[in-house]
Coordinates of C-alpha atoms and ligand atoms in Angstrom, one line a residue:
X258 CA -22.8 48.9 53.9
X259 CA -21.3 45.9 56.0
X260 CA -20.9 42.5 54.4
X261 CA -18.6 39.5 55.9
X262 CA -17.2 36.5 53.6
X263 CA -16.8 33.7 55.5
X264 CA -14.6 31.1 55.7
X265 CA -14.6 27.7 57.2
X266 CA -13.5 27.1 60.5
X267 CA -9.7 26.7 61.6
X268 CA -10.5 24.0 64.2
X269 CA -7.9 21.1 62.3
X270 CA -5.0 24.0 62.2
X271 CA -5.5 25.1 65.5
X272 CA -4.9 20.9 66.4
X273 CA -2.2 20.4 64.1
X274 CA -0.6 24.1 65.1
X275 CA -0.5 22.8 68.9
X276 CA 0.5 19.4 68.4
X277 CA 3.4 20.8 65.9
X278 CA 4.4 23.6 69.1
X279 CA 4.2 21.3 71.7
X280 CA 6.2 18.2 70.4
X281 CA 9.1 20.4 69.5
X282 CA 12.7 19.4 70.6
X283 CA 13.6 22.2 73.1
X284 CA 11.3 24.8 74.0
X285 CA 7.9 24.0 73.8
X286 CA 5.9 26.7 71.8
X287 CA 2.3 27.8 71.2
X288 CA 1.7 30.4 68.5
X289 CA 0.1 33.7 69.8
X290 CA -2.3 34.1 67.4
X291 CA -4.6 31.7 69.0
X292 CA -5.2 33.9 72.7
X293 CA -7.8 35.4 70.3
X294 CA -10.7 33.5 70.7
X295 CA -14.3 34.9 71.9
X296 CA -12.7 35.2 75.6
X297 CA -9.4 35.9 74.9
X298 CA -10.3 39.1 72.8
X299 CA -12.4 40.2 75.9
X300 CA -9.0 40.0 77.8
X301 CA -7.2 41.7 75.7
X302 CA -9.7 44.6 75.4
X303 CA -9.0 44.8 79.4
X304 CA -5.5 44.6 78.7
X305 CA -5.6 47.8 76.6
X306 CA -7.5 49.8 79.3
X307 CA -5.0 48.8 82.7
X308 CA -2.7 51.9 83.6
X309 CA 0.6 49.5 83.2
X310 CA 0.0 48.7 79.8
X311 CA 0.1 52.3 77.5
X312 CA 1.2 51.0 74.2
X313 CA -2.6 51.3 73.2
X314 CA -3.4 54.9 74.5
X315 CA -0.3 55.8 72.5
X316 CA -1.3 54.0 69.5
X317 CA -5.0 55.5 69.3
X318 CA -3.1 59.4 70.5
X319 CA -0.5 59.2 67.8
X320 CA -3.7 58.4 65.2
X321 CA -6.0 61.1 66.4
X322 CA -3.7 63.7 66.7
X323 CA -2.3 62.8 62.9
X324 CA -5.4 60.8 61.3
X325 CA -5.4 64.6 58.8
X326 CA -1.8 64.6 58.1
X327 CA -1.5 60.7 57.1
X328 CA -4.5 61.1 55.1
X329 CA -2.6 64.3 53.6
X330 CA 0.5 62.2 52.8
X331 CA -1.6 59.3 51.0
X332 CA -3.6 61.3 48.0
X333 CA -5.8 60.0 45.8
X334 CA -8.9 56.9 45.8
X335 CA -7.3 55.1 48.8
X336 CA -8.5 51.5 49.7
X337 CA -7.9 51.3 53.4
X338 CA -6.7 47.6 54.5
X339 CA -6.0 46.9 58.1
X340 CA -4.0 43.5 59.1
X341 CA -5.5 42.4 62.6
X342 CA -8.2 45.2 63.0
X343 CA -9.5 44.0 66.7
X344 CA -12.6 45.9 67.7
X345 CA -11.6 48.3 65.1
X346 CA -11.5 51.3 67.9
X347 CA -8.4 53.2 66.6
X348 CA -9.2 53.1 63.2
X349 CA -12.0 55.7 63.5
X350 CA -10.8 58.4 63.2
X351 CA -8.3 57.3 59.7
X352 CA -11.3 56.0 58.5
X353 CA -12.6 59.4 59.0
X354 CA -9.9 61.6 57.8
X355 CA -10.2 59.4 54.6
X356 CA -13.5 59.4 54.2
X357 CA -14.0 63.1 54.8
X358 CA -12.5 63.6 51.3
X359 CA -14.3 60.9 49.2
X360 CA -16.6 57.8 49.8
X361 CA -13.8 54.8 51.3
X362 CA -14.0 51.1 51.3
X363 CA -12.4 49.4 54.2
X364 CA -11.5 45.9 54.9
X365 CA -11.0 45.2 58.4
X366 CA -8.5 41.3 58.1
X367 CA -9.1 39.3 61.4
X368 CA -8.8 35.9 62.1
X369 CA -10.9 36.4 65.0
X370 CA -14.6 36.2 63.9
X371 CA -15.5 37.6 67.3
X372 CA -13.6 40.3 66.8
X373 CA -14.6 40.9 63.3
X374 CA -18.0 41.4 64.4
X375 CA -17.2 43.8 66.8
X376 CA -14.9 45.7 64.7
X377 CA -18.0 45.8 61.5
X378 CA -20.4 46.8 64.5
X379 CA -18.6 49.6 66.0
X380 CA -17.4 51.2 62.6
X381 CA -20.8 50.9 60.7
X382 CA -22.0 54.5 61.5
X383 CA -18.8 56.3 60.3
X384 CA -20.6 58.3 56.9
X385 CA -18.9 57.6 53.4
X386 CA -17.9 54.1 54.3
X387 CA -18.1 50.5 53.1
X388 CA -16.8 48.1 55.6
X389 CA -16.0 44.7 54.2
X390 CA -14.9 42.3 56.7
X391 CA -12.4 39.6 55.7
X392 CA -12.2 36.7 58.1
X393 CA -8.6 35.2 57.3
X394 CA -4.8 35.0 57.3
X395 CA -3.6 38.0 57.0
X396 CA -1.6 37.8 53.6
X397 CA -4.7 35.8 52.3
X398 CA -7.0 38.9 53.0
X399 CA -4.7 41.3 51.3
X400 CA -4.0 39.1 48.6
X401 CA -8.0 39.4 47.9
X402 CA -8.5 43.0 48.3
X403 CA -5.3 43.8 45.9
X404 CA -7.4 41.6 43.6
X405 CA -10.2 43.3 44.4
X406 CA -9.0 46.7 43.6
X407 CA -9.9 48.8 40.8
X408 CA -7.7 50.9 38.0
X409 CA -6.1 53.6 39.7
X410 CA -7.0 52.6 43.2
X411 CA -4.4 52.9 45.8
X412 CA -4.7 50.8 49.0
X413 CA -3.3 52.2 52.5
X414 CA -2.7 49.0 54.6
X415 CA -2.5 49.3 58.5
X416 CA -1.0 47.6 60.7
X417 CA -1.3 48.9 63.9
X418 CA -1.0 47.9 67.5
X419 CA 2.8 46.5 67.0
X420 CA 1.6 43.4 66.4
X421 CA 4.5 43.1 63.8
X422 CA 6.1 43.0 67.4
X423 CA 4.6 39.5 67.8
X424 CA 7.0 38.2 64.7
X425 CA 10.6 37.3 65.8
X426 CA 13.1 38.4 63.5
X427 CA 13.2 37.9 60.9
X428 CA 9.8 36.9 60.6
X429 CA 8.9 40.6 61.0
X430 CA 11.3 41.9 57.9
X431 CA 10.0 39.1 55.9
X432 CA 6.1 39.8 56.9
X433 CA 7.0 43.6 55.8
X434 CA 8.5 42.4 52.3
X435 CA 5.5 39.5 51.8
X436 CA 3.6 43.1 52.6
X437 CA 5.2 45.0 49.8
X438 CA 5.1 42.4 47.2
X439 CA 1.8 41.8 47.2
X440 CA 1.3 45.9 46.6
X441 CA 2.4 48.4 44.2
X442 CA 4.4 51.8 43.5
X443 CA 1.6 54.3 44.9
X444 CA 0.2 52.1 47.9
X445 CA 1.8 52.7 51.4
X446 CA 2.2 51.2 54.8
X447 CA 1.3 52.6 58.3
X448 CA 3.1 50.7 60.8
X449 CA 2.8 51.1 64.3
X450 CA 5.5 49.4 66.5
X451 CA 6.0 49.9 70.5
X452 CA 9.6 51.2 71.6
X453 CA 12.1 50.7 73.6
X454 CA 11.6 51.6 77.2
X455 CA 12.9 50.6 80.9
X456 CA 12.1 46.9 81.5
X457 CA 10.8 47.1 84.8
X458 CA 7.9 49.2 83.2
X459 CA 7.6 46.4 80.5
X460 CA 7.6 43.5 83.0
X461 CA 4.7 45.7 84.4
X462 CA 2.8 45.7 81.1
X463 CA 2.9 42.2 80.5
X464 CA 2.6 41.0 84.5
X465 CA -0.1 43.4 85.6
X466 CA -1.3 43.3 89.2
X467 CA -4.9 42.5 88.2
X468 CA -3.7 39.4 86.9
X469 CA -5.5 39.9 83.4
X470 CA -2.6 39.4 81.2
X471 CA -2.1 35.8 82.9
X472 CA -5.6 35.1 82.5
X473 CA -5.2 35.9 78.9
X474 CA -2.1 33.8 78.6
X475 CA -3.3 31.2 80.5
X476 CA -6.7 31.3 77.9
X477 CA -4.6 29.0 75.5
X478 CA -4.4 26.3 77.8
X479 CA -8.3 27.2 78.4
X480 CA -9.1 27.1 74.6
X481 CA -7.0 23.8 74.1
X482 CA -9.2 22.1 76.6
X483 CA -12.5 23.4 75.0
X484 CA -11.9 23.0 71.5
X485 CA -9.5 19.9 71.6
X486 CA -10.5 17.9 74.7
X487 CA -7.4 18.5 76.3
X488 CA -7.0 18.0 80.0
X489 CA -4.7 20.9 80.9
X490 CA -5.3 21.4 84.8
X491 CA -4.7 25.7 84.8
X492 CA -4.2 25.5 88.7
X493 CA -1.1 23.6 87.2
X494 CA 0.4 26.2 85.2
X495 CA 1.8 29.8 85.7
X496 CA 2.2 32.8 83.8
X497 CA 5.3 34.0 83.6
X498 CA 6.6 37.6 81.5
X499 CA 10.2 38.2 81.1
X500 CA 12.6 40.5 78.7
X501 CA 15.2 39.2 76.9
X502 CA 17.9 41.2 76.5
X503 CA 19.3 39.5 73.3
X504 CA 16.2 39.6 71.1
X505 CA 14.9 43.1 72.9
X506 CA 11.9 41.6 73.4
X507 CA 9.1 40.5 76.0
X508 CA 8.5 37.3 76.2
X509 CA 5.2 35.6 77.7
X510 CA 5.5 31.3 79.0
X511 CA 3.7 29.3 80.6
X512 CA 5.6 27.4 83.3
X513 CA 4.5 24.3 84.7
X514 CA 4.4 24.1 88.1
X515 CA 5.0 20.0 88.4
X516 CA 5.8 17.0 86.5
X517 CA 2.5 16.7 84.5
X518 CA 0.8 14.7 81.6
X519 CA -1.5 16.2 79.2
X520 CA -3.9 14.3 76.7
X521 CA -4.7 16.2 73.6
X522 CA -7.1 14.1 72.0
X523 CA -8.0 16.1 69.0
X524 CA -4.3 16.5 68.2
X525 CA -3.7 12.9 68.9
X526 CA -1.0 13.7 71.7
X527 CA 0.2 13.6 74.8
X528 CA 2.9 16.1 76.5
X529 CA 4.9 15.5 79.4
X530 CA 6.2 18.5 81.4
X531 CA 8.8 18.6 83.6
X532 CA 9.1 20.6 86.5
X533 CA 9.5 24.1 86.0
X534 CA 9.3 23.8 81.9
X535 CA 8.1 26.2 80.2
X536 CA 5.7 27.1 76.9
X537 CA 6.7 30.1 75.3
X538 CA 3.7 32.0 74.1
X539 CA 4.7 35.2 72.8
X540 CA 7.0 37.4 72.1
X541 CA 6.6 41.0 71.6
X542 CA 9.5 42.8 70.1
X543 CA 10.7 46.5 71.0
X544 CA 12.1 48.7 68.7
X545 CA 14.5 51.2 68.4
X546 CA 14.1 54.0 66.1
X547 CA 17.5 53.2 64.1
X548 CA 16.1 49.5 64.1
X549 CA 13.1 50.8 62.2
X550 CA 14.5 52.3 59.4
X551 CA 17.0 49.7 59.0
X552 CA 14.2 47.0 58.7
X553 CA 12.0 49.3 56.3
X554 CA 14.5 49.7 53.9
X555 CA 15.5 45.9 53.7
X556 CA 12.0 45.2 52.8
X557 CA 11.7 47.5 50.1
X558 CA 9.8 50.3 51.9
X559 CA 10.9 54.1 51.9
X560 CA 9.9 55.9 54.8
X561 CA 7.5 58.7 54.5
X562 CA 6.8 60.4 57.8
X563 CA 7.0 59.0 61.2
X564 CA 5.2 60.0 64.8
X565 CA 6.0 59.3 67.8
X566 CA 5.0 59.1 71.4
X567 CA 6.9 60.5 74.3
X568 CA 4.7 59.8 77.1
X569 CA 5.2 55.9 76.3
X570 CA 7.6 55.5 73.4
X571 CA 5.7 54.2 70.3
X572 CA 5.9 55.0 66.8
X573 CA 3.5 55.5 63.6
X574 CA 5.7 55.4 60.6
X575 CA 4.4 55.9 57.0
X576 CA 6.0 53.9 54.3
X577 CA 5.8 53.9 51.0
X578 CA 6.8 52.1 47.5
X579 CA 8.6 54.5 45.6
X580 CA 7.9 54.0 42.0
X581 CA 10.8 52.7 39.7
X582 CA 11.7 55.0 37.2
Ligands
LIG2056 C1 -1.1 42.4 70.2 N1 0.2 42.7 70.7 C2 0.8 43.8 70.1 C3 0.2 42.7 72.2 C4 1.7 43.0 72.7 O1 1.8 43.9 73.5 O2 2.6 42.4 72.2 C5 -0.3 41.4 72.8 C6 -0.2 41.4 74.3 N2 0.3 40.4 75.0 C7 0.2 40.7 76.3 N3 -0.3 41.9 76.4 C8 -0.6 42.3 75.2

């Protein structure tokens, strides 16, 4: 079965997002959540698939080789909920595991509608399923499929991917407790999160020789101009990927390569850059294994089981709520 509720269009919060990132004292900002548009999502699909970036291939091993044994860990009528599904390619084989034991309704969350579709497309021939696609923000979407639920259901929410990498502290801890207040005793997290690991090799991940990762940073500037009517000149503007060693964390900019001015008319702005400035596009945390089980347990989760990857340090950690006797 494959249904998709639609919502309407984000076009007025994209504008008011990127005139609220670029007019702010300091460092200029755009959140990352936009590079997902039809194009962007194509890049990062490349992305996944260049030798310098692994954090995907480990992602999808760590889930085939344990897809049984999480399903093991999480008994019962399980609702499966994933936050960010993409084109959904990693989650075969959970969905399988899952649905080898008993029919399983799955709601792939995306604010990507291009995306979604891809994800709904590529998963509608795994047996025993019912995919129901949920185009929104992700608390929104779970908020609707907790209400969804029926007596006795549990729901298994994945979040995969280390995007909770994307969330500066302590935006992350807090997304993981927003997480675990919306659920209840019995329901349980999987939460995939990239490690540590030499920063040469992450400079390399997120500056890749092909140039796709700047094509998908510079995108934004791309998507500004199509949906907005900005003027953004891209020959202008260079991709730049950097680790900072206070946060742990990659960070992606956007440096401008001269004194510019950009009109924004559907944001009813216009930016000034000087020399050299930069916007700072993403940031994508990396973890330490200590870190981990510090951060679970300040947002109310108990750690279950955990995988991880040697050949490019990642982890899969289970969590649970315990219940309260
Ligand atoms: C989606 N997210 C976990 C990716 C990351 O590695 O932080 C996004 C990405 N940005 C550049 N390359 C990949």
């Amino acid at each position: 079965m494959l249904t998709h509720d639609m919502i309407a269009s984000t076009a007025d919060d994209f504008a008011v997002d990127v005139c609220g990132g670029l007019t702010k004292p300091g460092q200029k900002e755009l959140p990352s959540k936009y590079f997902y548009d039809a194009i962007g999502s194509r890049l990062f699909d490349v992305i996944v698939e260049l030798p310098e970036y692994g954090l995907t291939r480990a992602d999808e091993r760590l889930l085939r080789e344990h897809a049984r044994e999480i399903a093991r860990q999480t008994p019962g009528d399980v609702i499966l909920c994933e936050l960010g599904s993409g084109s959904g390619r990693k989650t075969r084989c959970i969905l399988e595991a899952f649905a080898s034991r008993r029919y399983t309704r799955y709601y792939p969350i995306e604010i990507s509608p291009a995306a979604l579709a891809v994800c709904q497309r590529e998963l509608s021939d795994v047996p025993h399923v019912g995919i129901v696609g949920l185009e929104r923000e992700y608390l929104d979407g779970l908020l609707e499929v907790a209400a969804r639920r029926d007596y006795g259901q549990r729901i298994l929410v994945l979040f995969l991917g280390s995007t909770i990498g994307n969330f500066s502290n302590p935006a992350d801890r807090k997304f993981l407790r927003d997480i675990r207040n919306i659920l209840q005793p019995g329901d349980a997290l999987l939460l995939g999160t990239d490690l540590e690991k030499p920063i040469p090799q992450l400079i390399q991940a997120y500056d890749d020789p092909l140039g796709v990762t700047a094509a998908f940073n510079l995108n934004l500037l791309a998507r500004i101009n199509r949906e907005l009517g900005a003027s953004f000149v891209l020959s202008q503007f260079e991709h730049v990927a950097r680790f900072n060693c206070a946060t742990r964390s990659i960070e992606m900019h956007l440096r401008s390569m001269r004194r510019q001015t950009v009109a924004i008319p559907a944001s009813d702005l216009t930016v000034t850059f000087k020399e050299g400035e930069t916007i700072w596009t993403e940031n994508s945390h990396k973890y330490s294994l200590d870190e981990l089980a510090c951060i679970a347990a300040d947002s109310g989760w108990v750690s279950k089981a955990q995988w991880v990857d040697r050949q490019w340090p990642f982890a899969e950690t289970l969590l649970a709520i315990e219940n309260v006797e």
